[in-house]
Short mmCIF file of C-alpha atoms and ligand atoms in Angstrom, two decimals:
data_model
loop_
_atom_site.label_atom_id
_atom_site.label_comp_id
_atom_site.label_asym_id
_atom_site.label_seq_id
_atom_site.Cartn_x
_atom_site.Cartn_y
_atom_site.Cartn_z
CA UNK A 1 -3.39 20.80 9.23
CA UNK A 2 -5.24 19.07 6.66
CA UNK A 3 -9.21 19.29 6.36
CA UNK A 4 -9.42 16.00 7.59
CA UNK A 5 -7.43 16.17 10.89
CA UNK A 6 -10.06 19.52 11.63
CA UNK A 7 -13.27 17.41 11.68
CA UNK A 8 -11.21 15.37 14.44
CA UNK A 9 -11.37 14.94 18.20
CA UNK A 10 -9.13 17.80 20.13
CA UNK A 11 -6.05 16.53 21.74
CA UNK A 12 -6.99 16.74 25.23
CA UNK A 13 -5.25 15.45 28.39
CA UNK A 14 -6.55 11.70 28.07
CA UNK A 15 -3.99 11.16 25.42
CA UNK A 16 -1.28 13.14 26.11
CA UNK A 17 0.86 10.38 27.95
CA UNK A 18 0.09 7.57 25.25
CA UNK A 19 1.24 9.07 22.05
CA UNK A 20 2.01 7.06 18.78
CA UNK A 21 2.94 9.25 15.50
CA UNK A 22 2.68 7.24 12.16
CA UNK A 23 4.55 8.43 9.59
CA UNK A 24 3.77 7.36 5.67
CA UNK A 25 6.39 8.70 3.29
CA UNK A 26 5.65 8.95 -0.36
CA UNK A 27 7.29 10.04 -3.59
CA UNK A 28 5.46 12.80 -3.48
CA UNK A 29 4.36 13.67 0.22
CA UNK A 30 5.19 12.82 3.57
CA UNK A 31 1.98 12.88 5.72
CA UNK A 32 2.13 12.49 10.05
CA UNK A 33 -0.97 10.78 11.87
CA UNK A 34 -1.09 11.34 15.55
CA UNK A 35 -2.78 8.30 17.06
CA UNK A 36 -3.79 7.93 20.73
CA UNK A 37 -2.85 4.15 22.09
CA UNK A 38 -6.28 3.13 21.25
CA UNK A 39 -5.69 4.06 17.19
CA UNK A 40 -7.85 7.08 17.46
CA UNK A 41 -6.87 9.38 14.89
CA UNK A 42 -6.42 12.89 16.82
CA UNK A 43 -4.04 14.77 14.19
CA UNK A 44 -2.69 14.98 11.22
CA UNK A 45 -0.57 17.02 8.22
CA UNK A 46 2.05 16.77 5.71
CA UNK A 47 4.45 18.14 3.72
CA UNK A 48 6.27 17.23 -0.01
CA UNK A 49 8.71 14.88 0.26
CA UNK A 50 12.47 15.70 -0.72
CA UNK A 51 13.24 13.35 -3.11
CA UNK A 52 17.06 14.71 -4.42
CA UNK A 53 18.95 15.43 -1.21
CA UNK A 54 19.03 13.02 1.56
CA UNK A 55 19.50 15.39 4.16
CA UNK A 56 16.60 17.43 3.24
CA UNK A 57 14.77 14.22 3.39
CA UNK A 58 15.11 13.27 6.85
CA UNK A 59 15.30 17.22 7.89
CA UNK A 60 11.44 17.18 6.97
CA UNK A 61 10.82 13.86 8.81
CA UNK A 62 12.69 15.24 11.97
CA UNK A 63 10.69 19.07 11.55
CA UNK A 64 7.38 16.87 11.13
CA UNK A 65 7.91 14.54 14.50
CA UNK A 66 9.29 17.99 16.52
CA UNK A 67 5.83 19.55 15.53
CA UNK A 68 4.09 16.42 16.64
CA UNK A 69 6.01 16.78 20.18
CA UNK A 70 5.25 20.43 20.30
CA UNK A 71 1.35 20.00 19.39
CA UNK A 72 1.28 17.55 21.70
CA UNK A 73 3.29 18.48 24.62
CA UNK A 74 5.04 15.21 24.83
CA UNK A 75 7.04 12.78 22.81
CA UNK A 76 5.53 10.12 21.17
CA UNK A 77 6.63 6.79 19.67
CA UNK A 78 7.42 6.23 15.88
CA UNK A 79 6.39 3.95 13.40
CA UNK A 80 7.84 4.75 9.42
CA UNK A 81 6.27 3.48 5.95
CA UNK A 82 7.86 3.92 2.92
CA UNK A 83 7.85 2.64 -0.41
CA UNK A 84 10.42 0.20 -0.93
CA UNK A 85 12.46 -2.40 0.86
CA UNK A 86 14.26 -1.54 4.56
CA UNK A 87 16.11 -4.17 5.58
CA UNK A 88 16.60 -5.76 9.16
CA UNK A 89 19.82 -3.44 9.51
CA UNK A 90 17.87 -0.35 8.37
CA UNK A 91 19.87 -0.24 4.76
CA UNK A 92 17.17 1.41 2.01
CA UNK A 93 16.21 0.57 -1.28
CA UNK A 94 13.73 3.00 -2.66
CA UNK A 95 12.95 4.21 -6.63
CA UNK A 96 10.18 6.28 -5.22
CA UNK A 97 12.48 8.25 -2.81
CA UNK A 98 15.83 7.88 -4.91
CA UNK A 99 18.16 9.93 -2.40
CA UNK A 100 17.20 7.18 0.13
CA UNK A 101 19.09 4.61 -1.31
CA UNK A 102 21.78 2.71 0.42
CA UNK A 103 21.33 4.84 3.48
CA UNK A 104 20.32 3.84 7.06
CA UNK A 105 17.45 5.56 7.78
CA UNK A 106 17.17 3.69 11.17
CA UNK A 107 19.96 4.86 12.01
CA UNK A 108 20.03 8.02 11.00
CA UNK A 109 17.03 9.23 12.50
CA UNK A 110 17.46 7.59 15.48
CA UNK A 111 20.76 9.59 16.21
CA UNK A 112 19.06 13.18 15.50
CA UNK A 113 15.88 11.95 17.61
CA UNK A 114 17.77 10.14 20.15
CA UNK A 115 14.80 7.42 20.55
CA UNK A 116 14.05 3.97 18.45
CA UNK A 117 11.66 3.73 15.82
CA UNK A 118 10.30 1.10 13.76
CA UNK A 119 10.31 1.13 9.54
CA UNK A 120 8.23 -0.69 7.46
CA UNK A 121 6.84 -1.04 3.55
CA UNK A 122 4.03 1.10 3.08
CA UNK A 123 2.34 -1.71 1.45
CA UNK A 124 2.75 -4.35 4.06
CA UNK A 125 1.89 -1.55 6.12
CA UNK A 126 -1.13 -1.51 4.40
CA UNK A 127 -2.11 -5.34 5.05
CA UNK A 128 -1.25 -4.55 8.63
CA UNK A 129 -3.72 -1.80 9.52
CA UNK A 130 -6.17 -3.65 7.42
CA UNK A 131 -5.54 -6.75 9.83
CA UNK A 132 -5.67 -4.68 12.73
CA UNK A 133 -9.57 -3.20 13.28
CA UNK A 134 -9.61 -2.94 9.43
CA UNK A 135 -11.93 -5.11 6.80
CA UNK A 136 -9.94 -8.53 7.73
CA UNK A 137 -10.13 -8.15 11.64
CA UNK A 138 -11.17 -11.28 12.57
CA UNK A 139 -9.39 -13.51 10.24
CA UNK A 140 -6.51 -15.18 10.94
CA UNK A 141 -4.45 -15.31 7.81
CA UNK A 142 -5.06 -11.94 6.15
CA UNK A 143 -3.16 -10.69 2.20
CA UNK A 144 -3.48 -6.96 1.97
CA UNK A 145 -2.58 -6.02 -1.88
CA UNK A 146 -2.61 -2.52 -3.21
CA UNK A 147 -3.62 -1.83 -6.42
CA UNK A 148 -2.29 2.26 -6.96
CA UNK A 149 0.23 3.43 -8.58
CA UNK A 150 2.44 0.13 -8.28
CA UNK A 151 0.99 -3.19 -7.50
CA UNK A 152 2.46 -5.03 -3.69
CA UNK A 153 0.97 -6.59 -0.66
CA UNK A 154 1.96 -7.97 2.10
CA UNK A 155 0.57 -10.90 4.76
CA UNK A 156 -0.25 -10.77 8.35
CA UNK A 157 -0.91 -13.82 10.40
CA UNK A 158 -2.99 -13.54 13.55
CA UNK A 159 -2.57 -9.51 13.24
CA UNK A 160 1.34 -9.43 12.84
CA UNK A 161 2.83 -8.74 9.35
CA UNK A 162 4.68 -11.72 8.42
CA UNK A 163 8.23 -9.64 7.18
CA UNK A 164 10.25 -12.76 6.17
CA UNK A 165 14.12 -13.17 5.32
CA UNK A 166 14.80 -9.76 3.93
CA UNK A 167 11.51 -7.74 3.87
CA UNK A 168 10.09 -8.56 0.08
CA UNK A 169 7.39 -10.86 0.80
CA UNK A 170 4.31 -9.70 -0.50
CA UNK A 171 5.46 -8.37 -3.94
CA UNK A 172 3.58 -10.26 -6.43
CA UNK A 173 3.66 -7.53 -8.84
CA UNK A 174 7.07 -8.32 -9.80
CA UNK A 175 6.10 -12.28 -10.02
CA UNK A 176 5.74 -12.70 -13.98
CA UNK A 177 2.65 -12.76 -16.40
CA UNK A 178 1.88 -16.27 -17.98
CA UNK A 179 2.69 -16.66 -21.41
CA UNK A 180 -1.03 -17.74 -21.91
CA UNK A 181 -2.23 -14.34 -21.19
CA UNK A 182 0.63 -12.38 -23.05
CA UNK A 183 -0.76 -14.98 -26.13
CA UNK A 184 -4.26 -14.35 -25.58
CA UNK A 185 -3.95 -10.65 -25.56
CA UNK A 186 -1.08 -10.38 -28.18
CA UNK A 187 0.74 -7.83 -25.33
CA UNK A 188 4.12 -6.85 -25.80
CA UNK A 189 6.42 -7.30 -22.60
CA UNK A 190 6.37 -4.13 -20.78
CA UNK A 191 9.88 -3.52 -18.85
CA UNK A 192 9.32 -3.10 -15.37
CA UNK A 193 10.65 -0.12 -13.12
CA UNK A 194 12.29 -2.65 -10.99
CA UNK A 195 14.77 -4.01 -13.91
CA UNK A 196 12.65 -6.75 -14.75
CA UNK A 197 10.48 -7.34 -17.94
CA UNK A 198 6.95 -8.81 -17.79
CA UNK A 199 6.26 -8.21 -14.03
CA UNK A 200 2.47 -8.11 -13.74
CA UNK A 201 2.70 -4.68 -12.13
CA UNK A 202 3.56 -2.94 -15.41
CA UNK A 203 0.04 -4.42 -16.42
CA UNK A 204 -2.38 -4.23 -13.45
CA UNK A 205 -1.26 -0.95 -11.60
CA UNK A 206 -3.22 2.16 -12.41
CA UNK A 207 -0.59 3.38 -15.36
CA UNK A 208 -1.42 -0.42 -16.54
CA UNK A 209 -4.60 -0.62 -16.53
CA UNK A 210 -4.58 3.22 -18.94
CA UNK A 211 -2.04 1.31 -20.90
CA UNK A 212 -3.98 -1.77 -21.54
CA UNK A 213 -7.15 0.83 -22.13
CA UNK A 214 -5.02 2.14 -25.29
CA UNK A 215 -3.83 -1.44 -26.41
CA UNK A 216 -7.35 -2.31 -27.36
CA UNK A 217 -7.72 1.18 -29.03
CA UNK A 218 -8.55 4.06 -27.03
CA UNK A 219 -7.01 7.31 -28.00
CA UNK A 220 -6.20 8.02 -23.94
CA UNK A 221 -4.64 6.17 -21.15
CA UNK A 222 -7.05 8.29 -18.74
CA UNK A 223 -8.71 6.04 -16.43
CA UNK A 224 -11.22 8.36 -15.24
CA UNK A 225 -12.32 8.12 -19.29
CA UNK A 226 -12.06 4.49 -19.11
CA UNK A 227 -14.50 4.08 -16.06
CA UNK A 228 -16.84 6.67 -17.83
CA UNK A 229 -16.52 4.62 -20.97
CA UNK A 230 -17.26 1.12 -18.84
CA UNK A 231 -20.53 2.49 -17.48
CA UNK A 232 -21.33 3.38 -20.88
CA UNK A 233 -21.17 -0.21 -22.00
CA UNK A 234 -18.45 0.88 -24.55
CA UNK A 235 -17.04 -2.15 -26.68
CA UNK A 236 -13.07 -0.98 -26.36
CA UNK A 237 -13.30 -0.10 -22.71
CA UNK A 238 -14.96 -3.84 -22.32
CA UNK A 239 -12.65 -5.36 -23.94
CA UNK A 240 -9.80 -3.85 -21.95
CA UNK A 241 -11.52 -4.36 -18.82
CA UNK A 242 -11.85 -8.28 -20.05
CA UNK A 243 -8.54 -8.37 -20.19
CA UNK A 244 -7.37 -6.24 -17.39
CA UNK A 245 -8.95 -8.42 -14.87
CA UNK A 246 -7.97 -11.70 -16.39
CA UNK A 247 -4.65 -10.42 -15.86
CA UNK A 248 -5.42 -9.10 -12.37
CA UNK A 249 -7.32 -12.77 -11.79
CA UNK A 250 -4.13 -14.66 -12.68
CA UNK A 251 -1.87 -12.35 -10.46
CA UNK A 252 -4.28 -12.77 -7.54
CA UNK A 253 -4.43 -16.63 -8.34
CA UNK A 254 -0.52 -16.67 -7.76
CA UNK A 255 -0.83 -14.95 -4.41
CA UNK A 256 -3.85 -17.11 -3.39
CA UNK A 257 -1.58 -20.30 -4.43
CA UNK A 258 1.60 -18.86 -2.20
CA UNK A 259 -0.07 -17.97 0.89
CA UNK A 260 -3.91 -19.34 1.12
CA UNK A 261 -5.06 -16.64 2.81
CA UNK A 262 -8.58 -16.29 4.58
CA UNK A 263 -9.31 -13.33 3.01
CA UNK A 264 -7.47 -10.54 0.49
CA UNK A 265 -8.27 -6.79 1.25
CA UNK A 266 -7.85 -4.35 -1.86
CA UNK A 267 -6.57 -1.32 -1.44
CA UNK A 268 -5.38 1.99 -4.08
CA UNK A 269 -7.10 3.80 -6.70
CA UNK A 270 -8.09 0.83 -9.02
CA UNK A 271 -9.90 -0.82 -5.95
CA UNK A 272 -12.49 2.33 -6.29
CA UNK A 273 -13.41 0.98 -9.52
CA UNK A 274 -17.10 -1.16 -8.20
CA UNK A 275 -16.73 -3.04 -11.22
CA UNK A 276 -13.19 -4.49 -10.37
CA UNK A 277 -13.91 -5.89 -6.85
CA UNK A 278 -17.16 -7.27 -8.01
CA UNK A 279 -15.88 -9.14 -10.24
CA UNK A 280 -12.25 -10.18 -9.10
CA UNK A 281 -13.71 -13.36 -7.42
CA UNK A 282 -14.97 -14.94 -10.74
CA UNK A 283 -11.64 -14.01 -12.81
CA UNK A 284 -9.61 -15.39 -9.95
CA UNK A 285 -11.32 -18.34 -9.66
CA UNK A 286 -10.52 -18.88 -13.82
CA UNK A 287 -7.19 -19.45 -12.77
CA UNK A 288 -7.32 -21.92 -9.89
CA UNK A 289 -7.38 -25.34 -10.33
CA UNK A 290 -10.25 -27.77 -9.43
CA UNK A 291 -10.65 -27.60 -5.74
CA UNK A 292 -9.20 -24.47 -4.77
CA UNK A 293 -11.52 -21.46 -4.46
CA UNK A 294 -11.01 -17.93 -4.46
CA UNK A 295 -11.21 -16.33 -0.48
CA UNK A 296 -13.74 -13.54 0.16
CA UNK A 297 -11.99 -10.71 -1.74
CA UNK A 298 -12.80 -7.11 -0.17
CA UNK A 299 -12.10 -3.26 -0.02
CA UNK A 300 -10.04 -1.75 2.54
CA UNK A 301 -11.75 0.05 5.42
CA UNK A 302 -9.33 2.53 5.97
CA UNK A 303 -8.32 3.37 2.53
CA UNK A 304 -5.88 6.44 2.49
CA UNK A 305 -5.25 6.78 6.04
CA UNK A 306 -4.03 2.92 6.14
CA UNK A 307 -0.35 4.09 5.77
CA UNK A 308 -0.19 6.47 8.86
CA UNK A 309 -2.32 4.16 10.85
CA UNK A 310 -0.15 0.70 9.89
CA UNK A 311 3.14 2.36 10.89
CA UNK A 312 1.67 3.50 14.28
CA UNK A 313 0.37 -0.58 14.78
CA UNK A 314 3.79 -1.44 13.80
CA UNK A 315 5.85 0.61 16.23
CA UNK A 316 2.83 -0.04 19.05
CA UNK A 317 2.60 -3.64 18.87
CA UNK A 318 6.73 -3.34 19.20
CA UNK A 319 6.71 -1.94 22.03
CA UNK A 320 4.17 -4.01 23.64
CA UNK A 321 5.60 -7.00 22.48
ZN1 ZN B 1 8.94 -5.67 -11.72
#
């Protein structure tokens, strides 16, 4: 049990008939939140996720939702996030969990579980437990975009994630960076993970940001350093953070031009830099033309726990639907 899940209520007998396990799978964990039908986080663990053999992988789901049912002396339902694309017939494309791909997790699971369960993107995942009781309850048209380790969002529309065609909508980090910026900054096109070249993700993410750090001269890509360096009013780590969020402005612009959202929640490790959602508004609004302005622009509420807690909304609002 993780040191969170012990400062949390006991499981007592209120819950046990209205059970919903969310379940966010990452390329390097796989953590369980036990939620009661209210979203009151009551539980949860994890364990490292099997990245090489496919059947180890979904062992270690299937041995994490058993526990669940024996901790809480009933079955619950199942929501799934995971990085990557699921499509509507449950086929997998994942870099983060490579054995995953091509598979049908849906089905899969649901034969050794013998119950449904719902899969989603962890990152439109994210937008939805942001929607839901998060920073943008109350707005209608809400764009949740994590900035971590990769760079994708997704939108939700009166508290339902909007999933489109074939489950991509919501990844502007593979929408390309103007040639005005890659100019400006003399950067060389970065090749993205996802086969592309010049996706802004290989330039805003959390590796980007460290990378653009270096570009204007520092000797590490740390960004713990850089943030350090920042408070210290240090000329390179201005300059990259100039830059950084002039490229983070224009990919934000993009999104705000696609979807006009009410409001854009920021979530991931480069949304705990103050400096970066203080001044996102301002290098947004550098890149929208007369007459448009930049939504209210916020951090998440829920933060880490927003990938357990969106896959439990997902699966709930399923079956109440
Ligand atoms: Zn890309």
């Amino acid at each position: 049990m993780s040191s969170t899940a012990q400062k949390l209520a006991p499981l007592t007998e209120q819950y046990s008939d209205q059970i919903i396990y969310g379940l966010d799978i990452g390329g390097t964990k796989i953590e369980i939140g036990v939620f009661t039908n209210e979203l009151q986080l009551i539980d949860s663990w994890r364990k490292p996720t099997p990245t090489k053999s496919y059947s180890e992988f979904v062992k270690t789901i299937v041995d994490l939702i058993n526990e669940a049912n024996m901790r809480c002396k009933t079955k619950g339902i199942i929501g799934i996030g995971m990085p990557g694309i699921v499509d509507k017939n449950g086929l997998v494309t994942s870099v983060n969990v490579p054995c995953s791909t091509g598979k049908n997790i849906i089905a899969d699971l649901q034969d050794i579980l013998g119950c449904k369960l719902s899969i989603g993107n962890d990152c439109r995942l994210f937008a939805l437990s942001e929607s839901v009781g998060g920073a943008g309850d109350g707005f209608k048209r809400v764009y949740g975009a994590i900035i971590g380790t990769g760079a994708a969002g997704g939108l939700c529309l009166d508290q339902v994630l909007y999933k489109g065609s074939r489950g991509f909508a919501g990844e502007y980090g593979h929408l390309p960076v103007s040639a005005f910026l890659i100019d400006k900054y003399s950067l060389p096109l970065k090749k993205c993970a996802c086969g592309l070249t010049g996706c802004y993700e290989s330039y805003i993410a959390g590796p980007g940001l460290g990378w653009i750090y270096q570009h204007f001269g520092s000797k590490t890509a740390d960004t713990f350093h850089f943030v350090k360096q920042l408070n210290a009013c240090d000329d390179i780590a201005k300059s990259a953070f100039n830059c950084y969020m002039d490229l983070l402005g224009a990919s934000f612009a993009s999104l705000i031009l696609s979807y006009d959202p009410d409001i854009i929640v920021v979530g991931g490790g480069v949304s705990k830099i103050e400096q970066v959602i203080e001044s996102l508004p301002s290098y947004v609004n550098k890149h929208l033309f007369s007459g448009v302005e930049c939504p209210p622009i916020t951090k998440a509420k829920y933060g880490d726990s927003s990938g357990v807690r969106g896959a439990a909304i997902l699966r709930k609002q399923l079956i109440e639907s």
